[in-house]
């Protein structure tokens, strides 16, 4: 069973009794392993099986207990390095597969750079689930780091320098023959 953690914003809670009611309503759902209400922050952290339940199911359970709940509005963007792509069909398969995940707003794959930019709601889907989804599609993915970006810049500079050397040699060859 895979697990994900989501934080929901709550409304209408006033006391520890309200917090207990919400926790009981959520843990009664099949697929929820843990629910912890933070009364001061008016949030609940829920550990659940994303294959069994969706965030909307969790919200419905809280609302069924007589309280309000919503997903936080924050989004994150991550850059992934993807290996194993060969053509535009690979690009489309990855984009479609990622965008089908709950919580993923957009996925833009670049075949030439072998990378993807994924915008997602971290409260609904985690980075590990996104990487796992790419693996399920038959490709290898990992998060790009600053080191990867610096290496890419060094590689681009090395290619530019090599092109200049070849260009210079091609121009010098006629002079050497004379």
N, CA, C and O of each residue as an XYZ file, in Angstrom:
712
protein
N       0.852     -1.180      0.000
C       0.000      0.000      0.000
C       0.887      1.230      0.000
O       1.746      1.374      0.870
N       0.692      2.112     -0.958
C       1.405      3.373     -0.963
C       0.656      4.351     -0.085
O      -0.570      4.299      0.012
N       1.393      5.242      0.554
C       0.742      6.240      1.393
C       1.164      7.632      0.967
O       2.273      7.844      0.477
N       0.272      8.557      1.159
C       0.531      9.963      0.906
C       0.030     10.730      2.117
O      -0.842     10.261      2.849
N       0.584     11.899      2.314
C       0.132     12.757      3.404
C      -0.401     14.037      2.804
O       0.222     14.640      1.930
N      -1.555     14.443      3.280
C      -2.187     15.668      2.798
C      -2.588     16.506      4.005
O      -2.969     15.971      5.046
N      -2.500     17.809      3.857
C      -2.939     18.720      4.897
C      -4.139     19.484      4.374
O      -4.076     20.114      3.319
N      -5.229     19.423      5.116
C      -6.449     20.135      4.757
C      -6.658     21.298      5.708
O      -6.375     21.193      6.902
N      -7.157     22.414      5.174
C      -7.531     23.548      6.014
C      -8.959     23.324      6.497
O      -9.826     22.930      5.717
N      -9.205     23.574      7.787
C     -10.510     23.302      8.391
C     -11.225     24.595      8.752
O     -10.593     25.613      9.034
N     -12.546     24.541      8.738
C     -13.359     25.648      9.235
C     -14.425     25.080     10.150
O     -14.853     23.935     10.002
N     -14.844     25.904     11.099
C     -15.927     25.502     11.998
C     -15.490     24.694     13.204
O     -16.338     24.138     13.903
N     -14.178     24.609     13.474
C     -13.736     23.875     14.667
C     -13.455     24.884     15.779
O     -12.929     25.972     15.545
N     -13.830     24.478     17.013
C     -13.705     25.397     18.136
C     -13.007     24.802     19.341
O     -12.505     25.535     20.194
N     -12.969     23.466     19.422
C     -12.455     22.854     20.640
C     -11.835     21.484     20.343
O     -11.834     21.016     19.204
N     -11.319     20.870     21.380
C     -10.711     19.547     21.245
C     -11.751     18.494     20.850
O     -11.418     17.506     20.195
N     -12.997     18.704     21.242
C     -14.060     17.781     20.851
C     -14.276     17.791     19.344
O     -14.484     16.748     18.725
N     -14.224     18.992     18.762
C     -14.346     19.104     17.303
C     -13.187     18.372     16.628
O     -13.384     17.654     15.648
N     -11.982     18.559     17.161
C     -10.804     17.900     16.594
C     -10.958     16.387     16.658
O     -10.633     15.685     15.700
N     -11.450     15.888     17.775
C     -11.663     14.445     17.920
C     -12.694     13.915     16.941
O     -12.519     12.838     16.371
N     -13.781     14.676     16.741
C     -14.815     14.259     15.780
C     -14.233     14.144     14.370
O     -14.533     13.188     13.654
N     -13.411     15.100     13.972
C     -12.819     15.083     12.630
C     -11.861     13.906     12.491
O     -11.872     13.203     11.481
N     -11.031     13.694     13.512
C     -10.078     12.577     13.464
C     -10.811     11.247     13.362
O     -10.409     10.379     12.587
N     -11.885     11.073     14.136
C     -12.656      9.824     14.079
C     -13.319      9.645     12.713
O     -13.342      8.535     12.180
N     -13.851     10.713     12.148
C     -14.511     10.618     10.843
C     -13.511     10.212      9.758
O     -13.841      9.433      8.864
N     -12.294     10.741      9.843
C     -11.293     10.413      8.826
C     -10.715      9.017      9.005
O     -10.557      8.284      8.028
N     -10.399      8.637     10.241
C      -9.805      7.315     10.460
C     -10.816      6.194     10.228
O     -10.428      5.035     10.082
N     -12.105      6.523     10.195
C     -13.118      5.510      9.894
C     -13.112      5.136      8.414
O     -13.648      4.093      8.038
N     -12.513      5.976      7.571
C     -12.448      5.670      6.141
C     -11.451      4.561      5.884
O     -10.373      4.525      6.477
N     -11.823      3.654      4.992
C     -10.922      2.583      4.586
C      -9.806      3.196      3.744
O     -10.079      3.765      2.687
N      -8.559      3.090      4.191
C      -7.435      3.660      3.469
C      -6.741      4.767      4.233
O      -5.645      5.178      3.850
N      -7.349      5.266      5.308
C      -6.709      6.292      6.139
C      -5.977      5.591      7.268
O      -6.568      4.819      8.022
N      -4.662      5.873      7.378
C      -3.880      5.255      8.447
C      -3.711      6.167      9.645
O      -3.531      5.697     10.768
N      -3.770      7.508      9.406
C      -3.584      8.435     10.517
C      -4.212      9.774     10.167
O      -4.164     10.212      9.018
N      -4.803     10.423     11.169
C      -5.338     11.775     11.019
C      -5.019     12.538     12.290
O      -5.328     12.076     13.388
N      -4.399     13.711     12.147
C      -4.027     14.509     13.310
C      -4.455     15.955     13.078
O      -3.982     16.609     12.149
N      -5.353     16.445     13.927
C      -5.845     17.814     13.814
C      -4.950     18.737     14.621
O      -4.583     18.427     15.754
N      -4.601     19.877     14.030
C      -3.901     20.949     14.732
C      -4.949     22.034     14.959
O      -5.297     22.782     14.045
N      -5.440     22.106     16.177
C      -6.541     23.010     16.503
C      -6.135     24.468     16.312
O      -6.920     25.260     15.791
N      -4.925     24.832     16.723
C      -4.476     26.223     16.628
C      -4.351     26.674     15.174
O      -4.713     27.804     14.846
N      -3.848     25.814     14.311
C      -3.667     26.160     12.905
C      -4.916     25.872     12.069
O      -4.983     26.239     10.895
N      -5.895     25.218     12.676
C      -7.116     24.796     11.992
C      -6.808     23.986     10.737
O      -7.314     24.265      9.650
N      -5.953     22.961     10.923
C      -5.596     22.049      9.830
C      -5.664     20.613     10.327
O      -5.682     20.351     11.530
N      -5.700     19.699      9.379
C      -5.615     18.284      9.701
C      -4.634     17.644      8.720
O      -4.725     17.848      7.509
N      -3.700     16.872      9.258
C      -2.756     16.119      8.437
C      -3.273     14.690      8.367
O      -3.491     14.045      9.392
N      -3.465     14.204      7.143
C      -4.049     12.879      6.945
C      -3.078     12.027      6.149
O      -2.628     12.415      5.070
N      -2.760     10.860      6.696
C      -1.955      9.875      5.974
C      -2.921      8.852      5.414
O      -3.672      8.216      6.154
N      -2.894      8.699      4.081
C      -3.899      7.854      3.436
C      -3.314      7.147      2.215
O      -2.203      7.443      1.775
N      -4.091      6.205      1.681
C      -3.712      5.477      0.473
C      -4.316      6.199     -0.728
O      -5.535      6.188     -0.899
N      -3.477      6.835     -1.575
C      -4.020      7.592     -2.706
C      -4.639      6.703     -3.789
O      -5.374      7.195     -4.645
N      -4.352      5.415     -3.759
C      -4.971      4.499     -4.715
C      -6.412      4.171     -4.322
O      -7.219      3.788     -5.169
N      -6.729      4.324     -3.036
C      -8.055      4.018     -2.527
C      -8.924      5.263     -2.389
O     -10.114      5.237     -2.703
N      -8.323      6.347     -1.920
C      -9.065      7.572     -1.631
C      -8.483      8.758     -2.385
O      -7.301      8.776     -2.727
N      -9.319      9.733     -2.635
C      -8.863     10.991     -3.228
C      -8.986     12.077     -2.162
O      -9.665     11.880     -1.155
N      -8.339     13.215     -2.374
C      -8.509     14.318     -1.419
C      -9.972     14.735     -1.270
O     -10.392     15.158     -0.193
N     -10.747     14.618     -2.348
C     -12.161     14.977     -2.267
C     -12.924     14.035     -1.336
O     -13.873     14.459     -0.676
N     -12.520     12.759     -1.273
C     -13.144     11.817     -0.342
C     -12.883     12.238      1.101
O     -13.765     12.136      1.955
N     -11.672     12.709      1.366
C     -11.311     13.155      2.709
C     -12.110     14.406      3.091
O     -12.607     14.521      4.212
N     -12.223     15.334      2.144
C     -13.002     16.546      2.388
C     -14.464     16.191      2.664
O     -15.090     16.764      3.555
N     -14.999     15.251      1.898
C     -16.391     14.825      2.096
C     -16.588     14.224      3.488
O     -17.630     14.436      4.109
N     -15.601     13.477      3.984
C     -15.716     12.884      5.320
C     -15.739     13.967      6.395
O     -16.506     13.876      7.354
N     -14.903     14.987      6.238
C     -14.884     16.093      7.206
C     -16.211     16.841      7.157
O     -16.781     17.180      8.194
N     -16.699     17.094      5.947
C     -17.979     17.791      5.807
C     -19.128     16.954      6.351
O     -20.089     17.491      6.902
N     -19.028     15.637      6.195
C     -20.046     14.745      6.737
C     -20.086     14.775      8.260
O     -21.114     14.475      8.866
N     -18.959     15.139      8.877
C     -18.908     15.256     10.333
C     -19.404     16.621     10.805
O     -19.484     16.874     12.007
N     -19.738     17.505      9.852
C     -20.306     18.794     10.228
C     -19.330     19.957     10.218
O     -19.623     21.011     10.782
N     -18.186     19.788      9.594
C     -17.168     20.842      9.557
C     -16.797     21.128      8.105
O     -17.136     20.359      7.206
N     -16.112     22.219      7.889
C     -15.676     22.564      6.548
C     -14.218     22.189      6.345
O     -13.428     22.194      7.289
N     -13.865     21.864      5.107
C     -12.478     21.526      4.777
C     -12.199     21.921      3.341
O     -13.084     21.874      2.486
N     -10.948     22.314      3.085
C     -10.529     22.631      1.716
C      -9.041     22.373      1.588
O      -8.310     22.305      2.576
N      -8.614     22.234      0.344
C      -7.201     22.043      0.050
C      -6.490     23.390      0.097
O      -7.051     24.392     -0.346
N      -5.281     23.436      0.616
C      -4.510     24.680      0.534
C      -4.245     25.014     -0.933
O      -4.192     24.116     -1.773
N      -4.081     26.284     -1.241
C      -3.960     26.716     -2.625
C      -2.531     26.730     -3.159
O      -2.347     27.001     -4.346
N      -1.530     26.458     -2.361
C      -0.133     26.547     -2.796
C       0.203     25.480     -3.842
O      -0.301     24.358     -3.787
N       1.057     25.850     -4.787
C       1.546     24.924     -5.802
C       3.060     24.959     -5.823
O       3.677     25.940     -5.408
N       3.654     23.881     -6.310
C       5.103     23.801     -6.471
C       5.416     23.389     -7.897
O       4.611     22.742     -8.566
N       6.593     23.773     -8.346
C       7.073     23.341     -9.659
C       8.412     22.651     -9.451
O       9.278     23.151     -8.733
N       8.568     21.510    -10.082
C       9.809     20.747     -9.959
C      10.323     20.428    -11.361
O       9.545     20.229    -12.294
N      11.632     20.385    -11.486
C      12.262     20.001    -12.752
C      12.810     18.592    -12.570
O      13.579     18.325    -11.647
N      12.404     17.697    -13.462
C      12.859     16.308    -13.432
C      13.764     16.041    -14.619
O      13.567     16.594    -15.701
N      14.755     15.191    -14.409
C      15.564     14.678    -15.504
C      15.003     13.306    -15.846
O      14.838     12.466    -14.961
N      14.708     13.070    -17.122
C      14.060     11.829    -17.544
C      14.931     11.121    -18.567
O      15.341     11.726    -19.558
N      15.217      9.848    -18.337
C      16.017      9.039    -19.262
C      15.108      8.025    -19.945
O      14.123      7.562    -19.367
N      15.456      7.688    -21.185
C      14.736      6.649    -21.907
C      13.760      7.149    -22.944
O      13.084      6.342    -23.582
N      13.660      8.469    -23.140
C      12.753      9.002    -24.155
C      13.438      8.960    -25.524
O      14.643      9.182    -25.637
N      12.637      8.667    -26.570
C      13.192      8.569    -27.914
C      12.472      9.444    -28.924
O      13.059      9.816    -29.940
N      11.215      9.782    -28.668
C      10.419     10.459    -29.702
C       9.302     11.282    -29.060
O       9.154     11.318    -27.839
N       8.533     11.932    -29.908
C       7.424     12.759    -29.440
C       6.344     11.924    -28.754
O       5.639     12.423    -27.876
N       6.210     10.671    -29.143
C       5.221      9.807    -28.485
C       5.602      9.567    -27.020
O       4.735      9.487    -26.150
N       6.896      9.454    -26.762
C       7.361      9.306    -25.374
C       7.010     10.557    -24.571
O       6.537     10.471    -23.438
N       7.247     11.714    -25.175
C       6.938     12.986    -24.522
C       5.459     13.052    -24.179
O       5.092     13.385    -23.052
N       4.625     12.741    -25.131
C       3.174     12.809    -24.924
C       2.713     11.805    -23.868
O       1.837     12.118    -23.061
N       3.289     10.609    -23.866
C       2.912      9.594    -22.876
C       3.234     10.066    -21.463
O       2.441      9.869    -20.542
N       4.397     10.688    -21.295
C       4.781     11.171    -19.969
C       3.896     12.332    -19.547
O       3.411     12.359    -18.416
N       3.678     13.293    -20.441
C       2.823     14.435    -20.102
C       1.417     13.984    -19.721
O       0.866     14.434    -18.717
N       0.841     13.095    -20.525
C      -0.512     12.602    -20.257
C      -0.562     11.812    -18.956
O      -1.492     11.967    -18.165
N       0.446     10.961    -18.733
C       0.487     10.155    -17.520
C       0.614     10.993    -16.264
O      -0.015     10.692    -15.249
N       1.420     12.038    -16.323
C       1.592     12.903    -15.146
C       0.356     13.761    -14.901
O      -0.073     13.929    -13.759
N      -0.211     14.300    -15.966
C      -1.386     15.157    -15.799
C      -2.605     14.381    -15.321
O      -3.565     14.983    -14.838
N      -2.585     13.055    -15.445
C      -3.696     12.228    -14.956
C      -3.658     12.064    -13.442
O      -4.657     11.670    -12.840
N      -2.514     12.361    -12.813
C      -2.409     12.251    -11.361
C      -3.198     13.361    -10.687
O      -3.147     14.513    -11.117
N      -3.932     13.015     -9.624
C      -4.615     14.041     -8.841
C      -3.559     14.955     -8.235
O      -2.593     14.489     -7.631
N      -3.749     16.247     -8.400
C      -2.821     17.212     -7.824
C      -1.808     17.772     -8.805
O      -1.162     18.779     -8.513
N      -1.652     17.135     -9.971
C      -0.728     17.663    -10.984
C      -1.508     18.610    -11.882
O      -2.479     18.212    -12.525
N      -1.073     19.872    -11.921
C      -1.757     20.881    -12.738
C      -1.253     20.859    -14.172
O      -2.044     20.953    -15.110
N       0.075     20.735    -14.350
C       0.620     20.698    -15.707
C       1.948     19.964    -15.724
O       2.656     19.894    -14.719
N       2.267     19.418    -16.886
C       3.544     18.749    -17.110
C       4.011     19.110    -18.511
O       3.290     18.903    -19.487
N       5.222     19.653    -18.606
C       5.795     20.016    -19.905
C       7.125     19.283    -20.045
O       8.068     19.540    -19.297
N       7.192     18.372    -21.004
C       8.372     17.543    -21.208
C       9.174     18.097    -22.383
O       8.606     18.452    -23.416
N      10.493     18.167    -22.221
C      11.395     18.632    -23.271
C      12.263     17.454    -23.683
O      13.114     17.006    -22.916
N      12.050     16.955    -24.888
C      12.782     15.790    -25.381
C      14.268     16.088    -25.530
O      15.101     15.265    -25.150
N      14.612     17.255    -26.078
C      16.010     17.592    -26.327
C      16.820     17.683    -25.036
O      17.972     17.250    -24.991
N      16.228     18.236    -24.003
C      16.922     18.374    -22.720
C      16.724     17.160    -21.818
O      17.337     17.068    -20.754
N      15.881     16.239    -22.237
C      15.520     15.068    -21.436
C      15.081     15.490    -20.032
O      15.575     14.991    -19.021
N      14.129     16.432    -20.015
C      13.665     16.953    -18.734
C      12.162     17.221    -18.787
O      11.543     17.186    -19.850
N      11.599     17.486    -17.623
C      10.187     17.837    -17.518
C      10.023     18.855    -16.403
O      10.703     18.788    -15.379
N       9.114     19.796    -16.612
C       8.710     20.728    -15.564
C       7.300     20.361    -15.168
O       6.393     20.360    -16.001
N       7.111     20.047    -13.888
C       5.817     19.593    -13.400
C       5.335     20.568    -12.331
O       6.038     20.823    -11.353
N       4.142     21.108    -12.519
C       3.519     21.982    -11.525
C       2.449     21.161    -10.822
O       1.569     20.582    -11.459
N       2.541     21.122     -9.492
C       1.642     20.252     -8.728
C       1.320     20.862     -7.380
O       1.991     21.786     -6.921
N       0.292     20.335     -6.759
C      -0.108     20.733     -5.414
C       0.509     19.736     -4.437
O       0.085     18.581     -4.391
N       1.505     20.161     -3.653
C       2.193     19.221     -2.766
C       1.289     18.581     -1.709
O       1.598     17.503     -1.201
N       0.181     19.235     -1.379
C      -0.735     18.652     -0.402
C      -1.523     17.487     -0.999
O      -2.074     16.668     -0.264
N      -1.578     17.412     -2.327
C      -2.362     16.365     -2.970
C      -1.507     15.236     -3.531
O      -1.942     14.084     -3.539
N      -0.312     15.540     -3.996
C       0.571     14.529     -4.579
C       2.005     14.911     -4.244
O       2.383     16.079     -4.327
N       2.785     13.931     -3.872
C       4.174     14.187     -3.516
C       5.117     13.950     -4.674
O       4.761     13.313     -5.665
N       6.320     14.468     -4.537
C       7.336     14.306     -5.572
C       7.648     12.834     -5.795
O       7.858     12.413     -6.933
N       7.681     12.043     -4.719
C       7.968     10.613     -4.867
C       6.910      9.919     -5.725
O       7.239      9.023     -6.501
N       5.650     10.319     -5.595
C       4.573      9.728     -6.405
C       4.723     10.126     -7.876
O       4.449      9.322     -8.767
N       5.153     11.351     -8.126
C       5.366     11.818     -9.506
C       6.484     11.010    -10.158
O       6.350     10.563    -11.297
N       7.585     10.824     -9.436
C       8.716     10.053     -9.965
C       8.307      8.598    -10.175
O       8.695      7.981    -11.168
N       7.528      8.048     -9.247
C       7.045      6.672     -9.382
C       6.159      6.540    -10.625
O       6.229      5.534    -11.332
N       5.335      7.541    -10.890
C       4.450      7.499    -12.063
C       5.264      7.465    -13.355
O       4.913      6.742    -14.288
N       6.346      8.239    -13.417
C       7.209      8.222    -14.602
C       7.819      6.831    -14.763
O       7.927      6.327    -15.880
N       8.215      6.215    -13.662
C       8.771      4.854    -13.707
C       7.731      3.850    -14.185
O       8.045      2.943    -14.956
N       6.489      4.012    -13.728
C       5.411      3.127    -14.167
C       5.182      3.233    -15.682
O       4.746      2.277    -16.322
N       5.481      4.397    -16.235
C       5.315      4.614    -17.673
C       6.479      4.049    -18.483
O       6.425      4.029    -19.713
N       7.539      3.586    -17.799
C       8.659      2.944    -18.482
C       9.893      3.814    -18.677
O      10.751      3.501    -19.502
N       9.985      4.900    -17.925
C      11.122      5.807    -18.048
C      11.762      5.994    -16.679
O      11.153      5.683    -15.655
N      12.975      6.496    -16.663
C      13.659      6.770    -15.406
C      13.610      8.269    -15.139
O      13.859      9.068    -16.042
N      13.294      8.650    -13.917
C      13.206     10.070    -13.575
C      13.867     10.314    -12.234
O      13.863      9.465    -11.342
N      14.436     11.507    -12.122
C      14.961     11.972    -10.840
C      14.886     13.486    -10.826
O      14.852     14.128    -11.875
N      14.862     14.044     -9.640
C      14.771     15.488     -9.518
C      16.083     16.129     -9.949
O      17.160     15.682     -9.553
N      15.990     17.170    -10.757
C      17.179     17.921    -11.166
C      17.653     18.752     -9.982
O      16.848     19.293     -9.225
N      18.938     18.844     -9.837
C      19.505     19.629     -8.746
C      20.334     20.765     -9.314
O      20.539     20.850    -10.525
N      20.804     21.625     -8.449
C      21.664     22.729     -8.885
C      22.931     22.172     -9.523
O      23.446     22.749    -10.481
N      23.436     21.057     -9.005
C      24.634     20.434     -9.567
C      24.366     19.999    -11.006
O      25.221     20.182    -11.872
N      23.185     19.421    -11.273
C      22.827     19.012    -12.632
C      22.794     20.209    -13.568
O      23.276     20.125    -14.698
N      22.230     21.321    -13.112
C      22.157     22.520    -13.941
C      23.548     23.075    -14.224
O      23.826     23.502    -15.345
N      24.421     23.072    -13.227
C      25.791     23.556    -13.424
C      26.532     22.652    -14.405
O      27.278     23.140    -15.254
N      26.333     21.342    -14.294
C      26.973     20.402    -15.220
C      26.466     20.624    -16.632
O      27.246     20.560    -17.581
N      25.192     20.879    -16.789
C      24.624     21.138    -18.121
C      25.242     22.399    -18.723
O      25.523     22.445    -19.921
N      25.452     23.413    -17.897
C      26.092     24.639    -18.397
C      27.538     24.367    -18.815
O      27.991     24.880    -19.838
N      28.260     23.570    -18.036
C      29.643     23.226    -18.397
C      29.683     22.423    -19.689
O      30.547     22.652    -20.536
N      28.761     21.489    -19.846
C      28.700     20.689    -21.071
C      28.405     21.565    -22.288
O      28.999     21.377    -23.350
N      27.495     22.516    -22.135
C      27.165     23.416    -23.243
C      28.380     24.270    -23.621
O      28.645     24.487    -24.803
N      29.103     24.745    -22.632
C      30.314     25.543    -22.901
C      31.378     24.689    -23.587
O      32.065     25.170    -24.488
N      31.521     23.451    -23.180
C      32.505     22.558    -23.806
C      32.138     22.304    -25.274
O      33.018     22.273    -26.134
N      30.847     22.124    -25.562
C      30.416     21.938    -26.954
C      30.683     23.194    -27.783
O      31.094     23.099    -28.940
N      30.452     24.359    -27.200
C      30.713     25.615    -27.903
C      32.201     25.766    -28.208
O      32.571     26.166    -29.312
N      33.049     25.450    -27.239
C      34.496     25.553    -27.437
C      34.972     24.576    -28.513
O      35.824     24.919    -29.333
N      34.422     23.364    -28.509
C      34.785     22.375    -29.519
C      34.386     22.859    -30.912
O      35.148     22.695    -31.864
N      33.224     23.440    -31.037
C      32.769     23.968    -32.327
C      33.705     25.076    -32.811
O      34.004     25.158    -34.003
N      34.166     25.929    -31.894
C      35.093     26.994    -32.269
C      36.438     26.430    -32.728
O      37.026     26.942    -33.680
N      36.929     25.386    -32.069
C      38.195     24.762    -32.461
C      38.067     24.146    -33.853
O      38.954     24.309    -34.691
N      36.978     23.450    -34.094
C      36.768     22.829    -35.409
C      36.655     23.904    -36.484
O      37.229     23.754    -37.562
N      35.935     24.971    -36.213
C      35.787     26.070    -37.162
C      37.150     26.708    -37.444
O      37.481     26.988    -38.596
N      37.928     26.933    -36.401
C      39.259     27.516    -36.582
C      40.184     26.614    -37.378
O      40.943     27.097    -38.218
N      40.136     25.313    -37.129
C      40.961     24.368    -37.869
C      40.564     24.328    -39.338
O      41.422     24.250    -40.218
N      39.263     24.381    -39.599
C      38.793     24.363    -40.988
C      39.257     25.613    -41.735
O      39.586     25.529    -42.918
N      39.288     26.769    -41.071
C      39.766     27.986    -41.703
C      41.293     27.991    -41.867
O      41.814     28.582    -42.813
N      41.999     27.340    -40.954
C      43.457     27.330    -40.987
C      44.008     26.331    -41.994
O      45.115     26.531    -42.495
N      43.299     25.291    -42.302
C      43.780     24.241    -43.193
C      44.208     24.767    -44.556
O      45.276     24.374    -45.025
N      43.447     25.629    -45.221
C      43.914     26.149    -46.525
C      45.222     26.938    -46.398
O      46.068     26.867    -47.290
N      45.394     27.669    -45.333
C      46.618     28.437    -45.143
C      47.821     27.529    -44.933
O      48.924     27.827    -45.391
N      47.601     26.428    -44.243
C      48.701     25.484    -43.980
C      49.100     24.773    -45.273
O      50.270     24.429    -45.448
N      48.160     24.550    -46.171
C      48.465     23.877    -47.428
C      49.284     24.785    -48.358
O      50.086     24.285    -49.146
N      49.098     26.085    -48.279
C      49.813     27.040    -49.112
C      51.176     27.211    -48.515
O      51.987     27.976    -49.037
